[in-house]
């Protein structure tokens, strides 16, 4: 059992719930992390500026890209160019519905909103939910420039109603729907919304792109004029708050646990590993967390894992320190290790046959190491040995997950980053029920266990790696 007390485990679960509730979009999640890191004495860097002379031993730093990805790192007191980096990588995005560039639709007396499907969601779970919008809005300022503003409307302004059972008697046997025509949210009734105001929509566009009532609500939230809104990236989200549930408060019911669960644990573990004035003094490594956007759609973007984001950060850290040489980066990669953290499938009590009989991760029993012979996960015997050693010494239980041979296997950012950089990598994640549903379920205690595992990984890996004799 974990060495954490019940009170500590419950506190971490509460903190994750709070993080999820503050993060209805990846932009919000990264903004929360930015504020969180700043309060922990991390210095914000800018990619557009030189880091030379800025990065110092014992220093704490972070930077963001696109407002939807973040890299945070702390430099060991004994770090020298060529030394390794202890990395935890996760992703900030989740499957959702996103507003189309022209979202204005009407039908049968209703104002509706056109949406795109983002990722591979369990879309039937989006029916009959109280929905709203959140994301980033580009706003004109008084000086002729533009700035990105975050918006999250808390009221349930949208809904996708199901068709009544009387009109589809087969619905309980096979719920089928067209993703283009049936998954279109209702915003308002035409008779109530129009009142002569919905004939225009934002800016100088000749043909209205969005309903005026929606733009007006967004503008009101931001305290700007509708004409100052240039563009936006908005996703729909469930307004029902994340909560600790289960009869014994052992579960977390929430949206976006894939993968805000790992994102929270990674940042919290990094900050906790720095507790105490001497925390970094004897560390010869850099401790780093990278949260990427766009994992749910393949990671191929300027701020996804299939970009140069992590490599650029690692190169710049090496190049910014005294004593750098031509091969410092390559040396550091060989000395580095990455935990790729993404939630894994918990065994479902009603569908237990879907799991391989000897690899059935359960809620409340700790994170699971993910293994796949076809390299859908990046775990090897070497990388799992390292993690198991750290977990065992600190009383943190681990499970293992392998997909059945007659089932398809998902993947993570682990194999992608491992292949790109030549990084030793292990794939792990907290078990989750209803993955990609609008409401997912995880174990409350698993959160604190994963935080503690990351905390000890950051603190102990450099010393442990000196004892690993594998080239």
Coordinates of C-alpha atoms in Angstrom, one line a residue:
X1 CA 0.0 0.0 0.0
X2 CA 1.1 3.6 -0.6
X3 CA 3.1 5.3 2.2
X4 CA 0.8 8.3 1.8
X5 CA -1.8 8.9 4.6
X6 CA -5.5 8.8 3.8
X7 CA -5.6 12.6 4.4
X8 CA -2.8 13.1 1.8
X9 CA -4.5 10.9 -0.7
X10 CA -7.8 12.7 -0.3
X11 CA -6.2 16.1 -0.6
X12 CA -4.6 15.2 -3.9
X13 CA -7.9 13.9 -5.2
X14 CA -9.5 17.2 -4.2
X15 CA -6.8 19.1 -6.0
X16 CA -7.3 17.1 -9.2
X17 CA -11.0 17.8 -9.1
X18 CA -10.3 21.5 -8.7
X19 CA -7.8 21.4 -11.6
X20 CA -10.4 19.8 -13.9
X21 CA -13.1 22.2 -12.9
X22 CA -10.8 25.1 -13.8
X23 CA -9.7 23.6 -17.1
X24 CA -12.7 23.3 -19.6
X25 CA -10.2 23.6 -22.5
X26 CA -6.5 23.0 -23.0
X27 CA -5.9 26.7 -23.0
X28 CA -7.4 26.9 -19.5
X29 CA -5.4 23.9 -18.3
X30 CA -2.1 25.4 -19.4
X31 CA -3.1 28.8 -17.9
X32 CA -3.8 27.1 -14.6
X33 CA -0.4 25.4 -14.8
X34 CA 1.3 28.7 -15.7
X35 CA -0.1 30.4 -12.5
X36 CA 0.6 27.3 -10.4
X37 CA 4.3 27.3 -11.5
X38 CA 4.7 31.0 -11.1
X39 CA 3.5 30.7 -7.5
X40 CA 6.1 28.0 -7.0
X41 CA 8.9 30.4 -8.0
X42 CA 9.3 29.3 -11.5
X43 CA 10.5 32.0 -14.0
X44 CA 8.6 32.2 -17.3
X45 CA 10.8 32.1 -20.4
X46 CA 9.9 33.2 -23.9
X47 CA 10.8 31.1 -26.9
X48 CA 11.4 34.2 -29.0
X49 CA 14.1 35.4 -26.6
X50 CA 17.6 34.1 -25.8
X51 CA 18.0 31.9 -22.8
X52 CA 21.8 32.3 -22.6
X53 CA 22.9 33.6 -19.3
X54 CA 19.4 33.1 -17.9
X55 CA 19.3 29.4 -17.0
X56 CA 21.3 28.6 -13.9
X57 CA 21.9 25.6 -11.6
X58 CA 19.1 25.4 -9.0
X59 CA 16.9 27.5 -11.2
X60 CA 13.2 26.9 -12.1
X61 CA 11.7 27.8 -15.4
X62 CA 8.8 27.3 -17.8
X63 CA 7.5 28.4 -21.2
X64 CA 4.4 27.9 -23.2
X65 CA 3.7 27.4 -26.8
X66 CA 0.3 28.4 -28.4
X67 CA -1.1 28.7 -24.9
X68 CA -2.0 25.0 -25.1
X69 CA 1.4 23.3 -24.4
X70 CA 3.9 23.9 -21.6
X71 CA 7.4 22.8 -20.6
X72 CA 8.5 23.3 -17.0
X73 CA 12.0 22.4 -15.7
X74 CA 14.3 22.7 -12.8
X75 CA 18.1 22.6 -13.1
X76 CA 20.0 20.5 -10.7
X77 CA 22.7 22.2 -8.6
X78 CA 25.4 19.9 -10.0
X79 CA 24.1 19.8 -13.6
X80 CA 26.6 20.1 -16.4
X81 CA 26.1 20.0 -20.2
X82 CA 25.8 16.4 -21.3
X83 CA 24.1 15.3 -18.1
X84 CA 20.6 13.8 -18.4
X85 CA 17.1 15.1 -18.1
X86 CA 14.4 13.3 -16.0
X87 CA 11.2 13.8 -18.0
X88 CA 7.5 13.3 -17.5
X89 CA 5.4 13.9 -20.6
X90 CA 1.6 14.0 -20.9
X91 CA -1.0 15.8 -22.9
X92 CA -3.4 18.6 -22.2
X93 CA -6.2 17.9 -24.7
X94 CA -9.3 15.6 -24.6
X95 CA -11.9 14.5 -27.1
X96 CA -14.6 17.2 -27.6
X97 CA -16.8 19.0 -30.0
X98 CA -15.4 22.3 -31.5
X99 CA -17.2 25.1 -33.1
X100 CA -16.9 25.2 -36.9
X101 CA -15.5 28.4 -38.5
X102 CA -19.1 29.0 -39.7
X103 CA -21.2 27.6 -36.9
X104 CA -24.5 29.4 -37.6
X105 CA -27.3 26.9 -38.2
X106 CA -31.1 27.0 -37.9
X107 CA -33.6 24.2 -38.0
X108 CA -37.3 23.7 -37.1
X109 CA -37.5 26.9 -35.1
X110 CA -34.2 26.5 -33.3
X111 CA -30.9 28.3 -33.5
X112 CA -28.2 25.6 -33.7
X113 CA -24.4 25.5 -33.7
X114 CA -22.3 23.6 -36.2
X115 CA -19.5 21.6 -34.5
X116 CA -16.5 19.5 -35.6
X117 CA -15.6 16.2 -33.9
X118 CA -12.2 16.5 -32.2
X119 CA -10.6 13.1 -31.4
X120 CA -12.3 9.8 -30.9
X121 CA -14.9 10.5 -28.4
X122 CA -17.7 8.3 -27.1
X123 CA -20.1 10.7 -28.9
X124 CA -23.3 9.2 -27.7
X125 CA -22.5 10.4 -24.2
X126 CA -22.7 14.0 -25.3
X127 CA -26.5 13.7 -25.8
X128 CA -28.7 15.2 -23.1
X129 CA -25.9 16.9 -21.3
X130 CA -25.8 20.6 -20.1
X131 CA -23.2 22.0 -22.4
X132 CA -21.4 25.3 -22.8
X133 CA -18.3 26.7 -24.5
X134 CA -14.7 27.5 -23.5
X135 CA -11.5 28.3 -25.2
X136 CA -9.5 31.2 -26.7
X137 CA -10.8 34.4 -28.3
X138 CA -8.7 36.7 -30.4
X139 CA -9.6 40.2 -29.5
X140 CA -8.6 43.5 -31.2
X141 CA -7.0 46.0 -28.8
X142 CA -7.1 49.8 -29.0
X143 CA -3.6 50.0 -30.6
X144 CA -4.4 48.0 -33.7
X145 CA -3.1 44.7 -32.3
X146 CA -4.6 41.5 -31.2
X147 CA -4.5 39.5 -28.0
X148 CA -5.7 36.0 -27.0
X149 CA -8.3 36.0 -24.2
X150 CA -9.6 33.0 -22.4
X151 CA -13.4 32.6 -22.1
X152 CA -15.5 30.0 -20.3
X153 CA -19.3 30.5 -20.1
X154 CA -20.4 28.6 -17.0
X155 CA -24.2 28.5 -17.8
X156 CA -25.5 25.5 -19.8
X157 CA -26.2 27.4 -23.1
X158 CA -26.3 24.3 -25.4
X159 CA -27.8 20.9 -25.5
X160 CA -28.0 17.9 -27.9
X161 CA -31.4 16.3 -27.2
X162 CA -32.0 12.6 -27.8
X163 CA -34.9 11.5 -30.0
X164 CA -37.8 10.2 -28.0
X165 CA -38.1 6.4 -27.6
X166 CA -41.6 6.6 -29.2
X167 CA -39.9 7.8 -32.5
X168 CA -37.2 5.2 -32.5
X169 CA -38.2 1.9 -30.8
X170 CA -34.8 0.4 -31.6
X171 CA -32.8 3.0 -29.6
X172 CA -32.2 0.7 -26.7
X173 CA -31.0 -2.1 -28.9
X174 CA -28.6 0.0 -31.1
X175 CA -28.3 3.7 -30.7
X176 CA -27.2 5.0 -34.1
X177 CA -26.9 8.6 -35.2
X178 CA -25.4 10.6 -37.9
X179 CA -22.4 12.6 -36.6
X180 CA -23.0 15.5 -39.0
X181 CA -26.8 16.0 -38.6
X182 CA -27.7 14.5 -35.3
X183 CA -24.8 15.8 -33.2
X184 CA -25.7 19.5 -33.6
X185 CA -26.4 21.4 -30.4
X186 CA -29.4 23.6 -29.8
X187 CA -28.5 27.1 -28.7
X188 CA -31.9 28.9 -28.5
X189 CA -35.3 29.1 -30.1
X190 CA -35.6 31.4 -33.1
X191 CA -38.6 33.3 -31.7
X192 CA -36.9 34.1 -28.4
X193 CA -33.4 34.8 -29.8
X194 CA -34.0 36.9 -32.9
X195 CA -36.0 40.0 -32.0
X196 CA -34.3 41.5 -35.0
X197 CA -30.8 41.1 -33.6
X198 CA -29.5 37.9 -35.2
X199 CA -29.0 39.1 -38.8
X200 CA -25.4 40.1 -38.2
X201 CA -22.5 38.3 -36.6
X202 CA -19.3 39.8 -35.7
X203 CA -16.7 41.9 -37.4
X204 CA -16.8 42.8 -41.1
X205 CA -18.0 39.4 -42.4
X206 CA -20.7 39.9 -45.0
X207 CA -22.4 36.6 -44.4
X208 CA -23.0 35.9 -40.7
X209 CA -20.6 33.2 -39.5
X210 CA -22.1 32.7 -36.0
X211 CA -25.3 33.6 -34.3
X212 CA -25.3 37.1 -32.9
X213 CA -26.7 36.0 -29.6
X214 CA -23.7 33.7 -29.1
X215 CA -21.2 36.4 -30.0
X216 CA -22.9 38.8 -27.7
X217 CA -22.7 36.4 -24.9
X218 CA -19.0 35.8 -25.5
X219 CA -18.4 39.5 -25.8
X220 CA -20.2 40.2 -22.6
X221 CA -18.1 37.6 -20.8
X222 CA -14.9 39.3 -22.0
X223 CA -16.3 42.8 -21.5
X224 CA -15.5 43.7 -25.2
X225 CA -17.5 44.7 -28.2
X226 CA -18.7 42.0 -30.6
X227 CA -16.9 43.9 -33.4
X228 CA -13.6 43.5 -31.5
X229 CA -13.8 39.7 -31.7
X230 CA -11.6 38.6 -34.6
X231 CA -11.7 34.8 -34.3
X232 CA -11.8 32.1 -31.7
X233 CA -11.1 28.4 -30.9
X234 CA -14.0 27.2 -28.8
X235 CA -14.8 23.7 -27.6
X236 CA -18.0 22.5 -26.0
X237 CA -17.8 21.1 -22.4
X238 CA -20.1 19.6 -19.8
X239 CA -21.0 22.1 -17.2
X240 CA -21.5 19.4 -14.6
X241 CA -18.6 19.8 -12.2
X242 CA -16.0 17.1 -11.5
X243 CA -16.7 15.5 -8.1
X244 CA -15.4 12.9 -5.7
X245 CA -18.0 10.1 -5.6
X246 CA -18.7 6.5 -4.7
X247 CA -20.2 5.5 -1.4
X248 CA -16.8 5.7 0.3
X249 CA -15.5 8.7 -1.6
X250 CA -13.1 6.4 -3.5
X251 CA -13.9 7.5 -7.0
X252 CA -13.6 10.7 -9.1
X253 CA -16.3 11.4 -11.6
X254 CA -15.2 14.0 -14.2
X255 CA -14.8 15.1 -17.7
X256 CA -11.3 15.2 -19.4
X257 CA -9.6 12.8 -17.0
X258 CA -7.9 11.7 -20.2
X259 CA -5.5 13.3 -19.7
X260 CA -5.8 16.0 -17.1
X261 CA -5.2 13.3 -14.6
X262 CA -1.6 12.8 -15.8
X263 CA -1.1 16.6 -16.5
X264 CA -2.0 17.4 -12.9
X265 CA 0.1 14.6 -11.4
X266 CA 3.1 15.6 -13.5
X267 CA 3.2 19.3 -12.5
X268 CA 2.3 18.5 -8.9
X269 CA 5.1 15.9 -8.7
X270 CA 7.7 18.3 -10.1
X271 CA 6.8 21.0 -7.7
X272 CA 6.7 18.6 -4.7
X273 CA 10.1 17.3 -5.7
X274 CA 11.5 20.8 -5.1
X275 CA 10.2 21.1 -1.6
X276 CA 13.1 22.3 0.6
X277 CA 16.0 24.7 -0.1
X278 CA 18.4 21.9 -0.8
X279 CA 16.1 19.9 -3.0
X280 CA 18.1 20.5 -6.2
X281 CA 21.6 21.1 -4.6
X282 CA 23.0 17.6 -5.2
X283 CA 21.0 16.8 -8.4
X284 CA 23.1 16.4 -11.5
X285 CA 20.0 16.2 -13.8
X286 CA 17.4 18.6 -15.1
X287 CA 13.8 17.7 -13.9
X288 CA 11.3 18.4 -16.7
X289 CA 7.6 18.1 -17.4
X290 CA 6.2 18.6 -20.9
X291 CA 2.4 18.8 -21.5
X292 CA 1.5 18.6 -25.3
X293 CA -1.6 19.5 -27.1
X294 CA -3.3 17.6 -30.0
X295 CA -2.4 14.0 -28.8
X296 CA -6.0 13.0 -29.4
X297 CA -5.7 13.8 -33.1
X298 CA -2.2 12.3 -33.7
X299 CA 0.1 14.9 -32.2
X300 CA 1.2 16.4 -35.5
X301 CA 1.1 20.1 -34.9
X302 CA 3.6 22.8 -33.8
X303 CA 2.6 22.2 -30.2
X304 CA 2.0 18.4 -30.3
X305 CA 4.4 15.7 -29.4
X306 CA 5.2 15.0 -33.0
X307 CA 6.9 18.4 -33.3
X308 CA 10.3 19.7 -32.3
X309 CA 9.0 21.2 -29.1
X310 CA 10.7 18.9 -26.6
X311 CA 13.9 18.5 -28.7
X312 CA 14.1 22.3 -29.0
X313 CA 13.7 22.7 -25.2
X314 CA 16.3 20.1 -24.4
X315 CA 18.8 21.6 -26.9
X316 CA 18.3 25.1 -25.6
X317 CA 18.8 24.0 -22.0
X318 CA 22.1 22.3 -22.9
X319 CA 23.2 25.3 -25.0
X320 CA 22.4 27.8 -22.3
X321 CA 24.7 26.4 -19.7
X322 CA 28.4 26.9 -19.2
X323 CA 30.7 24.2 -20.5
X324 CA 28.6 23.1 -23.5
X325 CA 30.3 21.3 -26.3
X326 CA 29.4 20.0 -29.8
X327 CA 28.0 16.7 -28.5
X328 CA 26.4 17.9 -25.2
X329 CA 22.9 17.3 -26.5
X330 CA 23.6 13.8 -27.8
X331 CA 25.3 12.9 -24.5
X332 CA 22.4 14.2 -22.5
X333 CA 19.9 12.1 -24.5
X334 CA 21.8 8.9 -23.7
X335 CA 21.7 10.0 -20.0
X336 CA 18.0 10.8 -20.0
X337 CA 14.8 8.9 -19.2
X338 CA 11.2 9.7 -19.9
X339 CA 7.9 8.7 -18.3
X340 CA 5.1 8.9 -20.9
X341 CA 2.0 9.3 -18.7
X342 CA -1.5 8.7 -20.1
X343 CA -4.5 7.0 -18.5
X344 CA -5.0 3.3 -19.1
X345 CA -8.1 1.1 -19.3
X346 CA -9.3 -0.1 -15.9
X347 CA -11.0 -3.5 -15.9
X348 CA -14.8 -2.9 -16.2
X349 CA -16.9 -5.1 -13.9
X350 CA -19.6 -5.5 -16.6
X351 CA -17.1 -6.2 -19.4
X352 CA -14.2 -8.0 -17.7
X353 CA -13.8 -10.3 -20.7
X354 CA -12.5 -7.3 -22.7
X355 CA -9.2 -7.5 -20.7
X356 CA -6.4 -10.0 -20.9
X357 CA -6.9 -12.2 -17.8
X358 CA -3.6 -11.5 -16.2
X359 CA -3.4 -7.8 -17.0
X360 CA -6.5 -6.2 -15.5
X361 CA -5.6 -2.8 -13.9
X362 CA -8.1 -2.0 -11.1
X363 CA -9.0 1.4 -9.7
X364 CA -7.4 2.3 -6.3
X365 CA -4.5 0.0 -6.8
X366 CA -2.0 2.4 -8.3
X367 CA -0.8 3.4 -11.8
X368 CA -0.2 0.7 -14.4
X369 CA 2.9 0.1 -16.6
X370 CA 1.7 -0.4 -20.2
X371 CA 3.5 -2.9 -22.4
X372 CA 3.0 -3.8 -26.0
X373 CA 5.2 -6.2 -28.1
X374 CA 4.3 -4.2 -31.3
X375 CA 5.7 -0.9 -29.8
X376 CA 2.4 0.8 -29.3
X377 CA 3.9 1.6 -25.9
X378 CA 7.6 2.3 -25.4
X379 CA 8.2 0.3 -22.3
X380 CA 11.2 -2.1 -22.2
X381 CA 12.5 -4.4 -19.5
X382 CA 15.1 -1.7 -18.7
X383 CA 12.7 1.2 -18.4
X384 CA 10.2 -0.8 -16.4
X385 CA 12.9 -2.0 -14.0
X386 CA 13.9 1.6 -13.2
X387 CA 10.3 2.6 -12.4
X388 CA 9.6 -0.5 -10.4
X389 CA 12.7 0.1 -8.3
X390 CA 11.6 3.6 -7.5
X391 CA 8.1 2.6 -6.7
X392 CA 9.1 -0.3 -4.5
X393 CA 11.5 1.7 -2.4
X394 CA 8.7 4.2 -1.7
X395 CA 5.8 1.9 -1.1
X396 CA 3.9 2.8 -4.3
X397 CA 2.0 -0.1 -5.9
X398 CA 2.2 -0.6 -9.6
X399 CA 0.1 -2.7 -12.0
X400 CA 0.7 -3.9 -15.5
X401 CA -1.5 -3.6 -18.6
X402 CA -1.3 -5.6 -21.8
X403 CA -4.1 -5.6 -24.4
X404 CA -5.7 -8.9 -25.6
X405 CA -4.3 -10.3 -28.8
X406 CA -7.8 -10.1 -30.4
X407 CA -8.2 -6.4 -29.6
X408 CA -6.7 -3.4 -31.1
X409 CA -4.2 -1.4 -29.0
X410 CA -4.1 2.4 -28.7
X411 CA -0.9 4.3 -28.4
X412 CA 0.6 7.3 -26.6
X413 CA 3.1 10.0 -27.2
X414 CA 5.7 7.6 -25.7
X415 CA 6.8 5.6 -28.8
X416 CA 6.7 8.8 -30.9
X417 CA 9.1 10.8 -28.6
X418 CA 11.2 7.8 -27.9
X419 CA 11.8 7.2 -31.6
X420 CA 12.4 10.8 -32.4
X421 CA 15.0 11.4 -29.7
X422 CA 16.3 8.0 -28.8
X423 CA 15.0 8.4 -25.3
X424 CA 14.6 5.5 -22.9
X425 CA 10.9 5.6 -22.1
X426 CA 8.3 3.8 -20.0
X427 CA 4.6 4.2 -20.6
X428 CA 2.3 4.3 -17.5
X429 CA -1.0 5.7 -16.5
X430 CA -3.7 5.7 -13.9
X431 CA -6.6 3.3 -14.6
X432 CA -9.8 4.8 -16.0
X433 CA -13.3 3.7 -16.7
X434 CA -15.4 5.1 -19.6
X435 CA -12.3 6.5 -21.4
X436 CA -13.3 9.2 -23.9
X437 CA -16.8 9.5 -22.5
X438 CA -18.0 12.9 -21.5
X439 CA -17.9 11.7 -17.9
X440 CA -15.0 9.4 -16.9
X441 CA -14.2 7.6 -13.7
X442 CA -10.8 7.1 -11.9
X443 CA -9.7 6.0 -8.5
X444 CA -9.3 8.9 -5.9
X445 CA -6.3 7.3 -4.2
X446 CA -4.5 6.6 -7.6
X447 CA -4.0 10.4 -8.0
X448 CA -1.8 10.8 -4.9
X449 CA 0.1 7.6 -5.7
X450 CA 1.0 8.9 -9.2
X451 CA 2.0 12.3 -7.8
X452 CA 4.2 10.5 -5.3
X453 CA 5.8 8.3 -7.9
X454 CA 6.7 11.3 -10.1
X455 CA 8.0 13.2 -7.0
X456 CA 10.4 10.3 -6.2
X457 CA 11.3 9.8 -9.8
X458 CA 12.5 13.3 -10.1
X459 CA 14.4 13.1 -6.8
X460 CA 16.0 9.7 -7.2
X461 CA 16.5 8.8 -10.9
X462 CA 19.9 10.4 -11.4
X463 CA 21.4 8.4 -8.6
X464 CA 19.6 5.2 -9.7
X465 CA 20.7 5.6 -13.3
X466 CA 24.4 5.4 -12.3
X467 CA 23.7 1.8 -11.2
X468 CA 22.0 0.7 -14.5
X469 CA 24.5 -1.1 -16.7
X470 CA 22.8 -1.3 -20.1
X471 CA 24.1 0.6 -23.2

